[in-house]
Coordinates of C-alpha atoms in Angstrom, one line a residue:
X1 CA -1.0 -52.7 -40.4
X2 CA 1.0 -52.1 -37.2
X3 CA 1.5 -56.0 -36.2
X4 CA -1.7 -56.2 -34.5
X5 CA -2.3 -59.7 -35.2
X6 CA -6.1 -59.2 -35.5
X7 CA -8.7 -60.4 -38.6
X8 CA -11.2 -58.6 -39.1
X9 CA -15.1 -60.0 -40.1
X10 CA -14.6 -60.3 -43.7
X11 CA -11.8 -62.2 -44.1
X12 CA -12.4 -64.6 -40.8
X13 CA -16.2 -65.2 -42.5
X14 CA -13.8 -66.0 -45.8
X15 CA -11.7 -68.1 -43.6
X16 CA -13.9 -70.2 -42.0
X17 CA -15.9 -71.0 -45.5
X18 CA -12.4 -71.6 -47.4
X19 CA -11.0 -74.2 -45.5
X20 CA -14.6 -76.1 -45.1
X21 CA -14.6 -75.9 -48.7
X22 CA -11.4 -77.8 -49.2
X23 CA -12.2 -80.4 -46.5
X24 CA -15.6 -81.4 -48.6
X25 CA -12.9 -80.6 -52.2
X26 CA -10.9 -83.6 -50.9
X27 CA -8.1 -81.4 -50.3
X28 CA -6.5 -82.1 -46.8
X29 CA -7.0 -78.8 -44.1
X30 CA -7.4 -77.5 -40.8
X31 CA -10.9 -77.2 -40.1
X32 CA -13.0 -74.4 -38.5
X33 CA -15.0 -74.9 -35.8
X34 CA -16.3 -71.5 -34.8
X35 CA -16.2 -68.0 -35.6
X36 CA -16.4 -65.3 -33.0
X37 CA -16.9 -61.5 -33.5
X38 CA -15.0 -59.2 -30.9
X39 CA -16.3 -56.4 -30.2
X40 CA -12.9 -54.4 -30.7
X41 CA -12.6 -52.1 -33.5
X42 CA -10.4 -52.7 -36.3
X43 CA -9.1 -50.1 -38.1
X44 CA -7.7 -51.4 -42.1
X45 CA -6.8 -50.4 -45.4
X46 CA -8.9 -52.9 -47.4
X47 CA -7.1 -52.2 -50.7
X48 CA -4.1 -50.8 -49.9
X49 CA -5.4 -47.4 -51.1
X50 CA -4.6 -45.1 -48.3
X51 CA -9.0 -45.4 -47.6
X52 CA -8.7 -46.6 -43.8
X53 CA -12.1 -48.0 -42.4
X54 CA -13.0 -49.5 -39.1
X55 CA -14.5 -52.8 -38.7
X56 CA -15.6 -55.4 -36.8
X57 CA -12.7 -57.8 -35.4
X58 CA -13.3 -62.1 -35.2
X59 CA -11.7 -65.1 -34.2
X60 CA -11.8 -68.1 -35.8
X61 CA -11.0 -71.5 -34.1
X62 CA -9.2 -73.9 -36.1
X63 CA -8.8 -77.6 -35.3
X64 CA -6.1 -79.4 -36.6
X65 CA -4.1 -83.1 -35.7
X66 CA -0.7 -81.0 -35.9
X67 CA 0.4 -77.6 -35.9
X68 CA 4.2 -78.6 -37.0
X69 CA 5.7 -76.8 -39.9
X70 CA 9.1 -76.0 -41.2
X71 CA 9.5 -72.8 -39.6
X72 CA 9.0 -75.2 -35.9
X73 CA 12.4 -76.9 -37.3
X74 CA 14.2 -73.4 -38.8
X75 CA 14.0 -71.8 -35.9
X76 CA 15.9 -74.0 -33.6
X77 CA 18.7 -74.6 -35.8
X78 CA 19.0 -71.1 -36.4
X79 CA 19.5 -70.5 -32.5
X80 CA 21.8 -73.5 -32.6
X81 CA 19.5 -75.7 -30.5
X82 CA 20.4 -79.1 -32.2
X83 CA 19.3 -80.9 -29.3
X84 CA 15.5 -79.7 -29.3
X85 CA 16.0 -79.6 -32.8
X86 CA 16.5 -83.7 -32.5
X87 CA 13.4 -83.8 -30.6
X88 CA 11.2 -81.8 -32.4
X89 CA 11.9 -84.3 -35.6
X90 CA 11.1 -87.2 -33.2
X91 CA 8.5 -85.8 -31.6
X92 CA 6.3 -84.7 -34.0
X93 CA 7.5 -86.3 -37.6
X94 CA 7.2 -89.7 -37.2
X95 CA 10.6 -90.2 -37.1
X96 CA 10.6 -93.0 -34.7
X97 CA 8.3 -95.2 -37.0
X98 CA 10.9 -95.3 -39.5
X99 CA 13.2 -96.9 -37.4
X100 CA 10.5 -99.5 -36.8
X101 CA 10.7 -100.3 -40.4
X102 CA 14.0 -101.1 -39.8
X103 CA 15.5 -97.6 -41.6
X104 CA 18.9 -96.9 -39.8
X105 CA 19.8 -94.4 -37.3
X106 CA 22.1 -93.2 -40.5
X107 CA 19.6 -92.2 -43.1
X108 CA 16.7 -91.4 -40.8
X109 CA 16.9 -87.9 -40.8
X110 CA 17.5 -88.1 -44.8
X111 CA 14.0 -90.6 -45.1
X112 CA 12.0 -88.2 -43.3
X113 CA 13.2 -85.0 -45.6
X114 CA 12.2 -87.7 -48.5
X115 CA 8.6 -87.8 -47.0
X116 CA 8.1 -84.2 -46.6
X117 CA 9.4 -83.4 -50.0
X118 CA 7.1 -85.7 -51.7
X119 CA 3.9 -85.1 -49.4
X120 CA 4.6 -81.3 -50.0
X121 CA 4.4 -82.0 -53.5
X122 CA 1.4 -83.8 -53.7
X123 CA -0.4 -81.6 -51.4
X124 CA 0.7 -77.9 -53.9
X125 CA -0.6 -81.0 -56.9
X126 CA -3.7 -80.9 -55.0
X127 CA -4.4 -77.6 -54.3
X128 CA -3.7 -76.5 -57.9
X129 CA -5.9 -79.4 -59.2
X130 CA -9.1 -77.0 -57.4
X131 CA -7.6 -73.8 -58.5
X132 CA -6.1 -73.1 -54.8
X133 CA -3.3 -70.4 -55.1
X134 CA -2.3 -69.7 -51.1
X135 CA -1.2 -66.1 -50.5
X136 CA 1.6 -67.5 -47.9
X137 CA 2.2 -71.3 -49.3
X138 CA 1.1 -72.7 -45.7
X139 CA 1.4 -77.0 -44.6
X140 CA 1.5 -78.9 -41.5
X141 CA 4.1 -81.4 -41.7
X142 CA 2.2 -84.5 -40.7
X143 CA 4.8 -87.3 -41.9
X144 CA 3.2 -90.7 -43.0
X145 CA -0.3 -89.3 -42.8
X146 CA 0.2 -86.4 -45.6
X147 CA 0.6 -82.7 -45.2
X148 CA -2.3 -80.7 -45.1
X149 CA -3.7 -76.9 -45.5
X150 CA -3.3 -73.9 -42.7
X151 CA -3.5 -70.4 -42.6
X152 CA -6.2 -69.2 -45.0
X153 CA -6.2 -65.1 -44.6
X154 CA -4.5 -65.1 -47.6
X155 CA -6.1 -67.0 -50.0
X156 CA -7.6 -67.3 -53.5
X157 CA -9.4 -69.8 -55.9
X158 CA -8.6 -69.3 -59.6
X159 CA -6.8 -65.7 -59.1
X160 CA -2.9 -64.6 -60.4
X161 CA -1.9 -63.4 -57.2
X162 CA -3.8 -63.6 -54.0
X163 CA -2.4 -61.4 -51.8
X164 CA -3.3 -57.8 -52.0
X165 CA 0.4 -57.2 -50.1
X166 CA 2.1 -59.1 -52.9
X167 CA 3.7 -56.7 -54.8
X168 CA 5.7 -58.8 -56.9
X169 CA 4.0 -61.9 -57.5
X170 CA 5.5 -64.4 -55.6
X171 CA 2.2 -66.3 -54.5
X172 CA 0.7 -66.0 -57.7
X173 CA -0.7 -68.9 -59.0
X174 CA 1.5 -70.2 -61.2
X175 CA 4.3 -69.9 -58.4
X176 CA 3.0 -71.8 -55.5
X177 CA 5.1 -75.4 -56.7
X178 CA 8.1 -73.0 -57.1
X179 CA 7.6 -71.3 -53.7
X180 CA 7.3 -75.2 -52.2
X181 CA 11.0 -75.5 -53.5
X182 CA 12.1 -73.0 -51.5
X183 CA 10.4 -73.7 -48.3
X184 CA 11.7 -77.4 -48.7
X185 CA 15.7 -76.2 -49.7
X186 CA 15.2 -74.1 -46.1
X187 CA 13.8 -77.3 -44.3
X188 CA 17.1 -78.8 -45.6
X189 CA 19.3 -76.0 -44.5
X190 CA 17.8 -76.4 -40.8
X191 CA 18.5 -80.0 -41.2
X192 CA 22.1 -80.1 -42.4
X193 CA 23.6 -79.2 -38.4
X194 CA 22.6 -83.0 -38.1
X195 CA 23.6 -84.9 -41.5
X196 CA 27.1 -85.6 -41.9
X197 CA 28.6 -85.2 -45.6
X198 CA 26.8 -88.6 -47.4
X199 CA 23.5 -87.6 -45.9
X200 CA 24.0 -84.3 -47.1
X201 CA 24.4 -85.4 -50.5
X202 CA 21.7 -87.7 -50.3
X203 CA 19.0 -85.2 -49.3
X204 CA 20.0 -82.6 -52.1
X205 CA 19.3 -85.3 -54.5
X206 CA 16.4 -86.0 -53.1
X207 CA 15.3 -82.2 -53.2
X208 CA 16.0 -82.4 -56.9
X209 CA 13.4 -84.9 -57.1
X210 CA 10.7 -82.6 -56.2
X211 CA 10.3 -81.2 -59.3
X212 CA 10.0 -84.6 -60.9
X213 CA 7.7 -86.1 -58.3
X214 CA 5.3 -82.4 -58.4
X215 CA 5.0 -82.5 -62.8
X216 CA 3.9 -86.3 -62.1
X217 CA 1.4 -85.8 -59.5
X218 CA 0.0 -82.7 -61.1
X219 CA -0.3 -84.3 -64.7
X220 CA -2.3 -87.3 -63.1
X221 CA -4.8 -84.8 -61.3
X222 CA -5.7 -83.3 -64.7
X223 CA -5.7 -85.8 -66.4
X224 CA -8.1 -87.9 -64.0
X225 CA -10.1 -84.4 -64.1
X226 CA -10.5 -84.9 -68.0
X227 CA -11.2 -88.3 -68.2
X228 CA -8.3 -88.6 -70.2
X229 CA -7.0 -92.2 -70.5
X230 CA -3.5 -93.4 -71.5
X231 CA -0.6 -91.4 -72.3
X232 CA -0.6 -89.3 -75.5
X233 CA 1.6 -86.6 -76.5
X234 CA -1.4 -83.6 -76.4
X235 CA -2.6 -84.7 -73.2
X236 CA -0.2 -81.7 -71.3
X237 CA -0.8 -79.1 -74.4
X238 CA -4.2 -79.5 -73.8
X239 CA -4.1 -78.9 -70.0
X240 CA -1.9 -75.9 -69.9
X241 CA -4.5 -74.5 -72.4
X242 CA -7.6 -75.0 -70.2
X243 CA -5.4 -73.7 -67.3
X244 CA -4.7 -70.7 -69.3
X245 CA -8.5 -70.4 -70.7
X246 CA -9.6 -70.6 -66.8
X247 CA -7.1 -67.5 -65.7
X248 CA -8.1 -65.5 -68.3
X249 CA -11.9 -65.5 -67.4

């Protein structure tokens, strides 16, 4: 697609009715507040089939309390900027309040990766609790008031892969917890320039936990969605077989 960096109609119209959607689903999003056709012509391949067509190019405004992800943090610790990359964390994560609770200078950084590991958890638990596979497995970080949804151009609800450019699966549905791991081991690799041994063994145990902490909140979702009570040993069988009765329709 030559980098433009342009949406075209279709999928801003998709855009601006996904992510209103999952504000009013409970899940927590950026929200849209307009939509603007350009009058530029866009020229795309819809499905990738060699059939170009030109269409009409849009804008959609997105609001949002935060626009801070892990890439804001991976960035500057690949350039070596551990200073900015100090205040960035403080700045927009919240840091600071966990000092206030009296959490030491020592294990602040190592609280905060804590935080987003188990927010980014619950947030994939929620999104696959609607059917919600994201093409590019997109949060804000917004530390002590939950993560939510951005970036919906690639998107699906109830669909293996949804991203026509996804060759090999790795945003299908059944991937998207998975693909959270990874974004969260490189959130700790951008963090590690400022932990010192104990804090880096800390934080790997605590990215171990995410697995854990994801199967929990996930299992509750469904289960609530059932109106299943209690704990019984068919409970899961019976959710991964409504989960595989839904893809297969």
């Amino acid at each position: 697609r030559n980098g433009d960096g342009r949406a075209v109609l279709r999928s801003s119209v998709r855009e601006f009715l996904c992510s209103e959607a999952m504000h009013y689903l409970g899940i927590p999003t950026s929200r849209a507040a307009s939509l603007v056709v350009s009058d530029d012509d866009v020229w795309r391949d819809q499905f990738y089939n060699g059939n170009i067509k030109k269409e009409r190019g849009a804008i959609v405004l997105r609001l949002a309390k935060s626009w801070f992800r892990i890439g804001s943090l991976e960035i500057l610790a690949h350039s070596g900027e551990l200073d900015l990359l100090r205040f960035e964390l403080n700045l927009h994560s919240n840091c600071n309040s966990f000092l206030n609770n009296q959490i030491t200078l020592e294990f602040m950084y190592t609280e905060f990766f804590s935080t987003v590991v188990s927010e980014t958890a619950n947030l994939i638990s929620l999104w696959m609790s609607v059917g919600f596979a994201h093409g590019k497995v997109q949060m804000a970080l917004a530390v002590g008031e939950g993560h939510f949804t951005v970036m919906y151009l690639k998107m699906a609800f109830i669909y293996f892969v949804p991203n026509t450019s996804d060759d090999e699966g790795r945003y299908k549905i059944g991937n998207q917890a998975s693909v959270g791991l990874f974004n969260l081991s490189k959130l700790l690799q951008a963090l590690k320039p400022l932990l010192d041994p104990r804090q880096k063994q800390l934080a790997s145990q605590i990215l171990k936990g995410y697995g854990e902490h994801y199967y929990s909140r996930f299992t509750e979702l469904f289960k609530t969605k059932l109106g299943l009570l209690g704990d019984n040993e068919n409970d899961n069988y019976l959710i991964a077989f409504l989960l595989k009765v839904s893809l297969l329709c």
